[in-house]
Short mmCIF file of C-alpha atoms and ligand atoms in Angstrom, two decimals:
data_model
loop_
_atom_site.label_atom_id
_atom_site.label_comp_id
_atom_site.label_asym_id
_atom_site.label_seq_id
_atom_site.Cartn_x
_atom_site.Cartn_y
_atom_site.Cartn_z
CA MET U 1 6.12 -20.77 -5.44
CA ALA U 2 4.51 -22.49 -2.48
CA ILE U 3 2.95 -20.21 0.11
CA ASN U 4 3.95 -20.91 3.68
CA ALA U 5 0.56 -21.22 5.29
CA ILE U 6 0.37 -20.70 9.04
CA THR U 7 -0.93 -23.93 10.50
CA VAL U 8 -3.69 -23.35 12.97
CA SER U 9 -4.29 -26.21 15.38
CA THR U 10 -7.70 -27.79 15.51
CA TYR U 11 -8.47 -28.99 19.02
CA GLN U 12 -10.55 -32.05 19.69
CA TYR U 13 -13.16 -32.55 22.36
CA TYR U 14 -12.79 -35.04 25.20
CA ILE U 15 -15.15 -37.97 25.64
CA ASN U 16 -14.74 -41.19 27.58
CA GLY U 17 -10.99 -40.65 27.91
CA GLU U 18 -10.48 -40.02 24.19
CA TRP U 19 -9.90 -36.97 22.00
CA LYS U 20 -12.26 -36.77 19.04
CA GLU U 21 -13.52 -34.60 16.26
CA SER U 22 -17.20 -33.75 16.24
CA GLN U 23 -19.54 -35.47 13.83
CA SER U 24 -20.96 -32.01 13.13
CA GLY U 25 -17.92 -31.41 10.96
CA GLN U 26 -18.01 -27.86 12.29
CA THR U 27 -15.36 -26.00 14.20
CA ILE U 28 -15.30 -22.56 15.83
CA ASP U 29 -12.45 -20.16 15.10
CA ILE U 30 -10.81 -18.71 18.19
CA MET U 31 -9.52 -15.26 17.43
CA SER U 32 -6.83 -13.75 19.65
CA PRO U 33 -8.02 -10.45 21.15
CA TYR U 34 -4.68 -8.76 20.46
CA LEU U 35 -2.99 -10.74 17.67
CA TYR U 36 -6.15 -10.35 15.60
CA GLU U 37 -5.66 -13.75 14.03
CA VAL U 38 -7.19 -17.16 14.47
CA ILE U 39 -5.05 -19.06 16.97
CA GLY U 40 -6.98 -22.31 16.90
CA LYS U 41 -10.25 -24.03 16.20
CA VAL U 42 -12.46 -25.96 18.60
CA GLN U 43 -15.16 -28.49 17.90
CA ALA U 44 -18.83 -27.46 17.75
CA LEU U 45 -20.49 -30.46 19.39
CA THR U 46 -23.82 -31.94 18.42
CA LYS U 47 -26.62 -32.71 20.88
CA GLU U 48 -25.98 -36.43 20.38
CA GLU U 49 -22.35 -35.96 21.45
CA VAL U 50 -23.52 -34.06 24.52
CA ASP U 51 -25.85 -36.98 25.31
CA GLU U 52 -22.95 -39.41 24.98
CA ILE U 53 -20.67 -37.40 27.25
CA ILE U 54 -23.37 -37.18 29.91
CA GLY U 55 -24.09 -40.90 29.56
CA PHE U 56 -20.43 -41.83 30.05
CA ALA U 57 -20.23 -39.44 33.00
CA HIS U 58 -23.11 -41.22 34.74
CA THR U 59 -21.54 -44.64 34.29
CA ALA U 60 -18.12 -43.47 35.49
CA GLN U 61 -19.58 -41.57 38.45
CA LYS U 62 -21.12 -44.68 39.93
CA GLU U 63 -17.70 -46.33 40.19
CA TRP U 64 -15.96 -43.12 41.21
CA ALA U 65 -18.35 -42.63 44.12
CA LYS U 66 -17.10 -45.96 45.51
CA THR U 67 -13.44 -44.93 45.47
CA SER U 68 -11.70 -43.82 48.63
CA LEU U 69 -10.83 -40.17 49.19
CA GLN U 70 -7.16 -41.14 49.10
CA GLU U 71 -7.58 -42.65 45.66
CA ARG U 72 -9.35 -39.56 44.34
CA ALA U 73 -6.62 -37.45 45.90
CA SER U 74 -3.88 -39.37 44.11
CA TYR U 75 -5.36 -38.50 40.69
CA LEU U 76 -5.88 -34.88 41.56
CA TYR U 77 -2.35 -34.46 42.95
CA LYS U 78 -1.06 -35.71 39.58
CA TRP U 79 -3.29 -33.19 37.83
CA ALA U 80 -1.88 -30.34 39.95
CA ASP U 81 1.69 -31.52 39.27
CA GLU U 82 0.99 -31.75 35.56
CA LEU U 83 -0.36 -28.19 35.50
CA VAL U 84 2.76 -26.93 37.24
CA SER U 85 5.05 -28.75 34.87
CA ARG U 86 3.11 -27.39 31.86
CA GLN U 87 2.66 -23.89 33.28
CA GLU U 88 4.63 -22.11 30.55
CA GLU U 89 2.79 -23.84 27.72
CA ILE U 90 -0.65 -23.29 29.27
CA ALA U 91 0.14 -19.68 30.22
CA ASP U 92 1.14 -19.00 26.64
CA VAL U 93 -2.23 -20.29 25.44
CA ILE U 94 -4.11 -18.22 28.04
CA MET U 95 -2.17 -15.14 26.99
CA ARG U 96 -2.92 -15.60 23.31
CA GLU U 97 -6.51 -16.65 23.80
CA VAL U 98 -7.81 -14.15 26.37
CA GLY U 99 -5.09 -11.50 26.19
CA LYS U 100 -3.83 -11.75 29.76
CA SER U 101 -0.18 -10.91 30.44
CA PHE U 102 2.10 -13.94 30.48
CA LYS U 103 3.03 -13.33 34.13
CA ASP U 104 -0.62 -13.18 35.21
CA ALA U 105 -1.44 -16.20 33.07
CA LYS U 106 1.35 -18.18 34.71
CA ASN U 107 0.15 -17.08 38.13
CA GLU U 108 -3.29 -18.32 37.17
CA VAL U 109 -1.96 -21.78 36.35
CA VAL U 110 0.13 -22.03 39.52
CA ARG U 111 -2.74 -20.68 41.64
CA THR U 112 -4.93 -23.36 40.08
CA ALA U 113 -2.51 -26.11 41.10
CA ASP U 114 -2.50 -24.67 44.64
CA PHE U 115 -6.27 -24.58 44.53
CA ILE U 116 -6.46 -28.24 43.55
CA ARG U 117 -4.04 -29.25 46.30
CA TYR U 118 -5.93 -27.30 48.95
CA THR U 119 -9.20 -28.83 47.71
CA ILE U 120 -7.74 -32.30 48.15
CA GLU U 121 -6.57 -31.52 51.68
CA GLU U 122 -9.88 -29.95 52.61
CA ALA U 123 -11.85 -32.93 51.30
CA LEU U 124 -9.59 -35.31 53.16
CA HIS U 125 -10.32 -33.48 56.38
CA MET U 126 -14.06 -33.08 56.05
CA HIS U 127 -16.00 -35.38 58.32
CA GLY U 128 -19.66 -36.02 58.89
CA GLU U 129 -21.25 -35.97 62.31
CA SER U 130 -23.33 -38.17 64.50
CA MET U 131 -26.35 -36.98 66.48
CA ARG U 132 -28.06 -38.38 69.54
CA GLY U 133 -31.83 -38.81 69.51
CA ASP U 134 -32.27 -37.91 73.17
CA SER U 135 -31.18 -34.31 72.75
CA PHE U 136 -34.67 -33.53 71.37
CA PRO U 137 -37.61 -33.56 73.83
CA GLY U 138 -39.11 -37.05 73.91
CA GLY U 139 -36.27 -38.42 71.74
CA SER U 140 -34.59 -41.69 72.52
CA LYS U 141 -30.98 -42.45 73.31
CA GLN U 142 -31.47 -45.56 71.22
CA LYS U 143 -31.59 -43.51 68.06
CA VAL U 144 -28.29 -42.37 66.59
CA ALA U 145 -28.09 -40.45 63.32
CA ILE U 146 -24.98 -40.66 61.15
CA VAL U 147 -24.89 -37.57 58.93
CA ASP U 148 -22.59 -37.94 55.97
CA ARG U 149 -22.09 -36.14 52.66
CA VAL U 150 -22.75 -37.92 49.36
CA PRO U 151 -22.12 -36.75 45.79
CA LEU U 152 -24.88 -35.27 43.65
CA GLY U 153 -23.99 -37.15 40.43
CA VAL U 154 -23.01 -35.30 37.26
CA VAL U 155 -21.98 -31.67 37.73
CA LEU U 156 -22.21 -29.27 34.80
CA ALA U 157 -19.36 -26.77 35.13
CA ILE U 158 -19.71 -23.63 32.99
CA SER U 159 -16.91 -21.09 33.16
CA PRO U 160 -16.30 -17.54 31.83
CA PHE U 161 -13.48 -16.30 29.62
CA ASN U 162 -11.55 -14.20 32.11
CA TYR U 163 -9.95 -16.98 34.22
CA PRO U 164 -10.30 -19.87 31.80
CA VAL U 165 -8.20 -22.30 33.83
CA ASN U 166 -8.67 -21.18 37.41
CA LEU U 167 -12.44 -20.72 37.43
CA ALA U 168 -12.91 -24.02 35.62
CA ALA U 169 -10.68 -26.01 37.96
CA ALA U 170 -12.39 -24.29 40.90
CA LYS U 171 -15.48 -26.26 39.90
CA ILE U 172 -13.93 -29.47 38.61
CA ALA U 173 -11.62 -30.19 41.57
CA PRO U 174 -14.25 -29.94 44.34
CA ALA U 175 -16.76 -31.84 42.19
CA LEU U 176 -14.34 -34.73 41.71
CA MET U 177 -13.14 -34.86 45.31
CA ALA U 178 -16.80 -34.98 46.37
CA GLY U 179 -17.33 -38.06 44.19
CA ASN U 180 -19.09 -36.47 41.23
CA ALA U 181 -18.46 -36.71 37.49
CA VAL U 182 -18.08 -33.47 35.53
CA VAL U 183 -19.28 -32.17 32.21
CA PHE U 184 -17.17 -29.11 31.52
CA LYS U 185 -18.34 -26.36 29.17
CA PRO U 186 -15.67 -23.65 28.91
CA ALA U 187 -16.37 -20.18 27.55
CA THR U 188 -15.80 -20.40 23.81
CA GLN U 189 -13.15 -17.70 24.09
CA GLY U 190 -11.18 -19.66 26.65
CA SER U 191 -11.88 -23.13 25.35
CA ILE U 192 -8.34 -23.76 24.09
CA SER U 193 -7.05 -22.92 27.58
CA GLY U 194 -9.76 -25.18 29.00
CA THR U 195 -8.74 -27.95 26.61
CA LYS U 196 -5.11 -27.65 27.75
CA MET U 197 -6.23 -27.95 31.35
CA ILE U 198 -8.19 -31.10 30.51
CA GLU U 199 -5.13 -32.48 28.70
CA ALA U 200 -3.29 -32.16 32.00
CA LEU U 201 -6.11 -33.97 33.76
CA ASP U 202 -6.04 -36.69 31.14
CA GLU U 203 -2.30 -37.13 31.82
CA ALA U 204 -3.23 -37.85 35.44
CA GLY U 205 -4.92 -41.03 34.19
CA LEU U 206 -8.39 -40.24 35.48
CA PRO U 207 -10.96 -43.03 34.93
CA LYS U 208 -12.56 -42.86 31.49
CA GLY U 209 -15.75 -40.89 31.12
CA LEU U 210 -15.51 -39.19 34.50
CA VAL U 211 -14.78 -35.81 32.94
CA GLY U 212 -16.08 -34.76 29.53
CA LEU U 213 -15.31 -31.59 27.62
CA VAL U 214 -18.11 -29.91 25.68
CA THR U 215 -17.03 -27.16 23.31
CA GLY U 216 -19.52 -25.15 21.34
CA LYS U 217 -21.22 -21.79 21.59
CA GLY U 218 -23.31 -21.28 24.70
CA SER U 219 -25.99 -19.69 22.55
CA VAL U 220 -26.26 -22.93 20.55
CA ILE U 221 -25.57 -25.74 23.01
CA GLY U 222 -26.03 -24.01 26.38
CA ASP U 223 -29.77 -24.46 26.88
CA TYR U 224 -29.56 -28.10 25.83
CA LEU U 225 -26.90 -28.75 28.47
CA VAL U 226 -28.68 -26.85 31.21
CA GLU U 227 -32.03 -28.52 30.61
CA HIS U 228 -30.53 -32.00 30.15
CA LYS U 229 -32.12 -34.57 32.45
CA GLY U 230 -28.70 -36.13 33.04
CA ILE U 231 -27.34 -33.07 34.84
CA ASN U 232 -27.63 -33.18 38.62
CA MET U 233 -25.99 -29.90 39.62
CA ILE U 234 -24.85 -26.74 37.83
CA SER U 235 -21.93 -24.59 38.85
CA PHE U 236 -21.89 -21.48 36.68
CA THR U 237 -19.68 -18.41 36.56
CA GLY U 238 -20.42 -15.69 34.06
CA GLY U 239 -22.58 -12.69 33.32
CA THR U 240 -25.80 -11.93 35.21
CA ASN U 241 -28.03 -12.08 32.14
CA THR U 242 -26.74 -15.53 31.20
CA GLY U 243 -26.94 -16.75 34.80
CA VAL U 244 -30.48 -15.53 35.41
CA ALA U 245 -31.75 -17.10 32.17
CA LEU U 246 -29.95 -20.33 33.07
CA ALA U 247 -31.47 -20.40 36.57
CA LYS U 248 -34.97 -20.24 35.12
CA LYS U 249 -34.27 -23.18 32.84
CA ALA U 250 -32.51 -25.25 35.48
CA ALA U 251 -35.73 -25.44 37.52
CA MET U 252 -35.16 -27.94 40.38
CA ILE U 253 -31.45 -28.58 39.75
CA PRO U 254 -29.14 -27.37 42.56
CA LEU U 255 -27.27 -24.31 41.37
CA VAL U 256 -24.33 -22.18 42.32
CA LEU U 257 -24.13 -18.97 40.34
CA GLU U 258 -21.26 -16.50 40.44
CA LEU U 259 -22.31 -13.52 38.37
CA GLY U 260 -21.47 -9.92 37.67
CA GLY U 261 -20.69 -7.14 40.10
CA LYS U 262 -20.46 -3.40 40.53
CA ASP U 263 -18.14 -3.35 43.54
CA PRO U 264 -17.89 0.08 45.17
CA GLY U 265 -14.74 1.49 46.72
CA ILE U 266 -16.01 3.71 49.53
CA VAL U 267 -13.47 6.34 50.55
CA CYS U 268 -14.19 8.07 53.86
CA GLU U 269 -12.95 11.52 54.82
CA ASP U 270 -10.34 10.08 57.18
CA ALA U 271 -8.93 7.47 54.77
CA ASN U 272 -5.26 7.11 53.94
CA LEU U 273 -5.84 8.52 50.47
CA ASN U 274 -2.50 7.43 49.04
CA GLU U 275 -3.08 3.83 49.99
CA ALA U 276 -6.74 3.95 48.94
CA ALA U 277 -5.77 5.26 45.50
CA LYS U 278 -3.23 2.47 45.01
CA GLN U 279 -5.71 -0.21 46.00
CA ILE U 280 -8.52 1.24 43.90
CA ILE U 281 -6.43 1.50 40.76
CA SER U 282 -4.97 -1.96 41.12
CA GLY U 283 -8.47 -3.29 41.88
CA GLY U 284 -10.10 -1.38 39.06
CA PHE U 285 -7.67 -1.76 36.20
CA SER U 286 -5.73 -5.00 36.44
CA TYR U 287 -6.47 -7.13 33.37
CA SER U 288 -8.29 -4.06 32.04
CA GLY U 289 -11.01 -4.37 34.69
CA GLN U 290 -12.15 -7.72 33.25
CA ARG U 291 -12.56 -9.17 36.73
CA CYS U 292 -15.84 -9.84 38.48
CA THR U 293 -14.41 -8.28 41.63
CA ALA U 294 -12.83 -5.25 39.99
CA ILE U 295 -13.64 -2.00 41.79
CA LYS U 296 -16.25 -0.62 39.41
CA ARG U 297 -17.20 2.68 41.09
CA VAL U 298 -15.67 5.00 43.66
CA LEU U 299 -17.88 6.63 46.26
CA VAL U 300 -15.78 9.36 47.86
CA HIS U 301 -16.54 11.97 50.49
CA GLU U 302 -16.70 15.35 48.76
CA ASN U 303 -14.23 16.91 51.21
CA VAL U 304 -11.41 14.66 49.99
CA ALA U 305 -12.63 14.03 46.46
CA ASP U 306 -10.31 16.48 44.68
CA GLU U 307 -7.28 15.05 46.43
CA LEU U 308 -8.34 11.46 45.77
CA VAL U 309 -9.07 12.11 42.09
CA ALA U 310 -5.58 13.63 41.67
CA LEU U 311 -4.03 10.59 43.33
CA LEU U 312 -6.10 8.19 41.21
CA LYS U 313 -4.98 10.02 38.08
CA ALA U 314 -1.34 9.80 39.17
CA GLU U 315 -1.71 6.05 39.75
CA ILE U 316 -3.36 5.57 36.36
CA GLU U 317 -0.46 7.36 34.69
CA LYS U 318 1.82 4.64 36.06
CA LEU U 319 -0.19 1.82 34.42
CA SER U 320 1.32 0.08 31.43
CA VAL U 321 -1.02 0.00 28.45
CA GLY U 322 -0.59 -2.22 25.41
CA SER U 323 0.12 -5.81 24.57
CA PRO U 324 -0.10 -8.69 27.05
CA GLU U 325 3.13 -9.93 25.48
CA ASP U 326 4.84 -6.86 26.96
CA GLY U 327 3.34 -7.62 30.36
CA CYS U 328 0.96 -4.66 30.24
CA THR U 329 -1.73 -4.20 32.87
CA VAL U 330 -4.26 -2.59 30.57
CA VAL U 331 -4.61 -4.76 27.50
CA PRO U 332 -7.08 -5.03 24.62
CA LEU U 333 -10.52 -6.15 25.73
CA ILE U 334 -11.74 -9.61 24.87
CA ASP U 335 -13.47 -8.39 21.69
CA ASN U 336 -14.65 -5.31 19.85
CA LYS U 337 -18.20 -5.65 21.13
CA SER U 338 -16.93 -5.32 24.71
CA ALA U 339 -14.95 -2.21 23.79
CA ASP U 340 -18.02 -0.74 22.05
CA PHE U 341 -20.04 -1.29 25.22
CA VAL U 342 -17.48 0.52 27.38
CA GLN U 343 -17.50 3.44 24.95
CA ILE U 344 -21.29 3.62 25.03
CA LEU U 345 -21.20 3.89 28.83
CA VAL U 346 -18.54 6.60 28.70
CA ALA U 347 -20.37 8.58 25.99
CA ASP U 348 -23.62 8.40 27.96
CA ALA U 349 -21.86 9.74 31.08
CA LEU U 350 -20.13 12.55 29.19
CA GLY U 351 -23.41 13.53 27.57
CA LYS U 352 -24.93 13.91 31.03
CA GLY U 353 -22.13 16.03 32.50
CA ALA U 354 -19.38 13.68 33.72
CA GLU U 355 -15.79 14.78 33.14
CA VAL U 356 -12.89 12.75 31.76
CA VAL U 357 -9.94 13.07 34.13
CA ILE U 358 -7.75 10.82 32.02
CA GLY U 359 -8.22 8.29 29.23
CA ASN U 360 -11.18 7.87 26.89
CA LYS U 361 -8.86 6.87 24.07
CA ARG U 362 -9.41 3.77 21.97
CA GLU U 363 -7.32 1.82 19.47
CA HIS U 364 -9.27 -1.14 18.08
CA ASN U 365 -10.42 -2.98 21.21
CA LEU U 366 -7.77 -1.40 23.46
CA ILE U 367 -9.39 1.18 25.72
CA HIS U 368 -6.95 3.35 27.63
CA PRO U 369 -7.62 3.49 31.38
CA THR U 370 -10.35 6.02 31.88
CA LEU U 371 -11.28 7.93 35.02
CA LEU U 372 -14.60 9.77 35.06
CA ASP U 373 -15.31 12.38 37.72
CA ASN U 374 -18.61 13.90 38.87
CA VAL U 375 -20.59 10.86 37.84
CA THR U 376 -24.21 11.00 38.99
CA GLY U 377 -27.04 8.53 39.45
CA ASP U 378 -28.68 9.30 36.11
CA MET U 379 -25.67 7.93 34.22
CA ARG U 380 -25.54 4.28 33.14
CA VAL U 381 -21.90 3.94 34.19
CA ALA U 382 -22.99 4.52 37.80
CA TRP U 383 -24.89 1.23 37.74
CA GLU U 384 -23.80 -1.01 34.87
CA GLU U 385 -20.80 -3.33 34.85
CA PRO U 386 -18.43 -2.11 32.10
CA PHE U 387 -16.05 -5.10 32.35
CA GLY U 388 -13.43 -2.75 30.99
CA PRO U 389 -10.96 -0.10 32.16
CA VAL U 390 -13.33 2.70 33.12
CA LEU U 391 -13.81 3.90 36.66
CA PRO U 392 -16.55 6.35 37.65
CA VAL U 393 -16.10 8.63 40.66
CA ILE U 394 -19.28 9.57 42.49
CA ARG U 395 -18.91 12.31 45.09
CA VAL U 396 -21.01 11.92 48.24
CA SER U 397 -21.66 14.20 51.19
CA SER U 398 -21.86 11.56 53.92
CA GLU U 399 -21.20 7.93 54.73
CA GLU U 400 -24.96 7.35 54.77
CA GLU U 401 -25.18 8.55 51.17
CA ALA U 402 -22.32 6.24 50.17
CA ILE U 403 -24.07 3.28 51.79
CA LYS U 404 -27.35 4.20 50.10
CA ILE U 405 -25.78 4.39 46.64
CA ALA U 406 -23.74 1.23 47.24
CA ASN U 407 -26.92 -0.66 48.13
CA GLU U 408 -29.05 0.78 45.34
CA SER U 409 -27.10 -1.39 42.91
CA GLU U 410 -28.68 -4.55 41.56
CA TYR U 411 -25.36 -6.27 42.38
CA GLY U 412 -23.85 -7.36 45.68
CA LEU U 413 -20.55 -9.11 45.13
CA GLN U 414 -17.98 -7.22 47.20
CA ALA U 415 -17.23 -3.70 48.48
CA SER U 416 -14.16 -1.92 49.80
CA ILE U 417 -14.16 0.62 52.60
CA PHE U 418 -11.20 2.91 53.16
CA THR U 419 -10.97 4.56 56.59
CA LYS U 420 -8.55 4.70 59.52
CA ASP U 421 -11.39 4.21 61.99
CA VAL U 422 -12.03 0.52 62.54
CA ASN U 423 -15.35 1.16 64.28
CA LYS U 424 -16.55 3.19 61.35
CA ALA U 425 -15.34 0.48 58.96
CA PHE U 426 -17.40 -2.16 60.76
CA SER U 427 -20.41 0.09 61.05
CA ILE U 428 -20.41 0.67 57.26
CA ALA U 429 -19.53 -2.96 56.48
CA ASN U 430 -22.53 -4.14 58.50
CA LYS U 431 -24.85 -2.03 56.37
CA ILE U 432 -23.45 -2.98 52.95
CA GLU U 433 -25.42 -5.54 50.96
CA ALA U 434 -22.58 -7.61 49.50
CA GLY U 435 -21.11 -11.08 49.90
CA SER U 436 -17.78 -9.74 51.22
CA VAL U 437 -16.54 -6.39 52.41
CA GLN U 438 -12.85 -5.54 52.31
CA ILE U 439 -11.55 -3.03 54.82
CA ASN U 440 -8.60 -0.99 53.52
CA GLY U 441 -7.96 -3.36 50.64
CA ARG U 442 -9.09 -3.90 47.09
CA THR U 443 -11.98 -6.18 46.27
CA GLU U 444 -10.75 -9.59 45.20
CA ARG U 445 -11.67 -13.23 45.20
CA GLY U 446 -8.67 -14.77 46.91
CA PRO U 447 -7.39 -16.31 48.99
CA ASP U 448 -9.41 -19.11 47.49
CA HIS U 449 -10.35 -20.82 50.72
CA PHE U 450 -12.32 -17.80 51.94
CA PRO U 451 -16.05 -18.09 51.27
CA PHE U 452 -16.94 -16.23 48.09
CA ILE U 453 -20.53 -15.05 47.83
CA GLY U 454 -22.59 -12.94 45.50
CA VAL U 455 -25.91 -11.57 46.75
CA LYS U 456 -28.74 -9.99 44.76
CA ASN U 457 -27.91 -10.23 41.03
CA SER U 458 -24.32 -11.24 41.79
CA GLY U 459 -25.22 -14.84 42.40
CA ILE U 460 -26.61 -17.58 44.57
CA GLY U 461 -24.79 -20.08 46.72
CA VAL U 462 -21.29 -19.95 48.10
CA GLN U 463 -17.91 -20.79 46.57
CA GLY U 464 -14.61 -21.08 48.39
CA ILE U 465 -12.97 -24.44 48.66
CA ARG U 466 -14.88 -26.00 51.56
CA LYS U 467 -18.12 -24.34 50.54
CA SER U 468 -17.71 -25.56 46.95
CA ILE U 469 -17.33 -29.14 48.13
CA GLU U 470 -20.41 -28.73 50.32
CA SER U 471 -22.40 -27.30 47.41
CA MET U 472 -21.57 -30.35 45.30
CA THR U 473 -22.73 -32.84 47.89
CA ARG U 474 -25.87 -33.34 49.88
CA GLU U 475 -26.26 -34.54 53.40
CA LYS U 476 -27.49 -38.05 53.91
CA VAL U 477 -28.73 -39.32 57.21
CA THR U 478 -28.63 -42.95 58.29
CA VAL U 479 -30.40 -43.63 61.58
CA LEU U 480 -29.33 -46.48 63.77
CA ASN U 481 -32.15 -47.74 65.97
CA LEU U 482 -30.48 -49.63 68.78
CA ALA U 483 -32.26 -52.45 70.50
P1 NAP N 1 -20.99 -15.00 29.75
O1 NAP N 1 -21.07 -14.40 28.40
O2 NAP N 1 -22.20 -14.96 30.61
O3 NAP N 1 -20.50 -16.51 29.53
C1 NAP N 1 -20.24 -17.36 30.62
C2 NAP N 1 -20.40 -18.79 30.18
O4 NAP N 1 -21.76 -19.08 29.90
C3 NAP N 1 -19.63 -19.16 28.92
O5 NAP N 1 -19.12 -20.45 29.05
C4 NAP N 1 -20.71 -19.11 27.86
O6 NAP N 1 -20.40 -19.86 26.71
C5 NAP N 1 -21.84 -19.73 28.64
N1 NAP N 1 -23.17 -19.53 28.07
C6 NAP N 1 -23.61 -18.60 27.20
N2 NAP N 1 -24.93 -18.78 26.94
C7 NAP N 1 -25.32 -19.86 27.64
C8 NAP N 1 -26.56 -20.56 27.79
N3 NAP N 1 -27.66 -20.19 27.16
N4 NAP N 1 -26.60 -21.63 28.59
C9 NAP N 1 -25.49 -22.03 29.26
N5 NAP N 1 -24.29 -21.41 29.16
C10 NAP N 1 -24.21 -20.34 28.37
O7 NAP N 1 -19.82 -14.32 30.61
P2 NAP N 1 -18.32 -13.96 30.16
O8 NAP N 1 -18.38 -12.80 29.23
O9 NAP N 1 -17.59 -15.19 29.75
O10 NAP N 1 -17.70 -13.49 31.56
C11 NAP N 1 -17.85 -12.19 32.05
C12 NAP N 1 -18.90 -12.11 33.12
O11 NAP N 1 -18.65 -13.09 34.11
C13 NAP N 1 -18.89 -10.79 33.85
O12 NAP N 1 -20.21 -10.35 34.06
C14 NAP N 1 -18.23 -11.11 35.18
O13 NAP N 1 -18.58 -10.24 36.23
C15 NAP N 1 -18.69 -12.50 35.39
N6 NAP N 1 -17.79 -13.21 36.29
C16 NAP N 1 -18.21 -13.46 37.55
C17 NAP N 1 -17.35 -14.07 38.45
C18 NAP N 1 -17.79 -14.33 39.87
O14 NAP N 1 -17.12 -15.12 40.51
N7 NAP N 1 -18.85 -13.72 40.37
C19 NAP N 1 -16.07 -14.44 38.05
C20 NAP N 1 -15.69 -14.18 36.74
C21 NAP N 1 -16.55 -13.56 35.87
P3 NAP N 1 -19.92 -19.10 25.36
O15 NAP N 1 -18.62 -18.48 25.68
O16 NAP N 1 -19.82 -20.20 24.38
O17 NAP N 1 -20.97 -18.10 25.02
#
């Protein structure tokens, strides 16, 4: 009797407007984090194929740089429309590949289309400036500078697993509108979603070679890409260790890095504790805390700590835990290794005197939402990014102590401050070393046109639609010397 084998799709890579199989003859299995089965295979590219993609990108970029903004916009509008019309199909892939609920996956696709449209509009409305020579002492009125923005060339876009469509398009769209070509390297776990997004771009009829898709393990092909002489700019989102190593190798290449975080939620004595608890739990646990801007520690005034901890526990009890197919908020982590890491952090804290308020239960790679109280500075979980559903509560005796602990972190992505006193909020916000500070709200990236900045080990450079376009261009000055 014939066995009904499950057919697993093998995805091709994208080069010069064509879909191809790698000459390596090797593919990488993509295992679903919750179905525990291989859901597809992607190509493991060779160095020669990387060279070819970069070569095609350079040729295409030269022509693309000559196109009008309106022409570039017309392609990107089609891409956004295509993503919207394929939202169900792409969301299904995201769900199966990175274990995000279908609703959140669909939101990611629609948000990406909105992002692309806003990027187009922003690029259409960005203008250079002219400067008069005589505004500088001794300068002449006969000199006029025209300051414009020109593309950098070929942008290497490297994205993480957690927003495999949105964080990739957030690099590709501004790069293209700015007149660059793109070599896109998705996270391996996320590369089927990335491939689907590129399929949508291909449907838009983009000129051949302008965008290439490189699949393959970062540990194998990453350094080769980063050090490649054909790359003119790198836009990277991912972990701090990867980003720091990459920055060293990139040497003189312009870089934007969006890295890890350890965002604190600072809860003052006068905060609306109910509201703070809601924001902290939604910020800390959505998509199992696998967000760079998840709240990753709570710094609460000791006088309200008991009450806050009880409210946080009550909010956690409301969270749905289980499969992304059931729309759960807390879902299996991306792999077993990630779940092991979370458990190591929890065990370390418990060994040093922290208490479990709720959680600390594990089934395979599903970690139940875990709240740890009485966490102290000698525990790893006070400082390290778990990228999982565990939230440490650190009790403090003053706002000054909260600021001190917040700033002792190696990270500086975002922070939240909960207080009813706006003066106090600003006074604390001014002292916090982070790219953004949220007052009475959870830490989060959006809306996407706000500048998004990581300081210290959370990154370099600025994202956010206008800022992303700026980072992928350089200023060029042409001086008119009038007779
Ligand atoms: P990761 O392991 O650092 O991987 C990120 C990307 O780098 C992947 O595409 C990976 O490819 C690639 N890579 C690995 N080694 C490389 C090398 N030697 N050279 C070039 N590229 C290489 O991060 P992740 O686990 O996907 O994402 C989670 C991390 O990203 C967390 O720390 C989170 O905080 C951070 N993050 C930050 C932001 C932000 O905006 N600040 C947003 C989202 C996530 P492979 O998958 O093939 O290894």
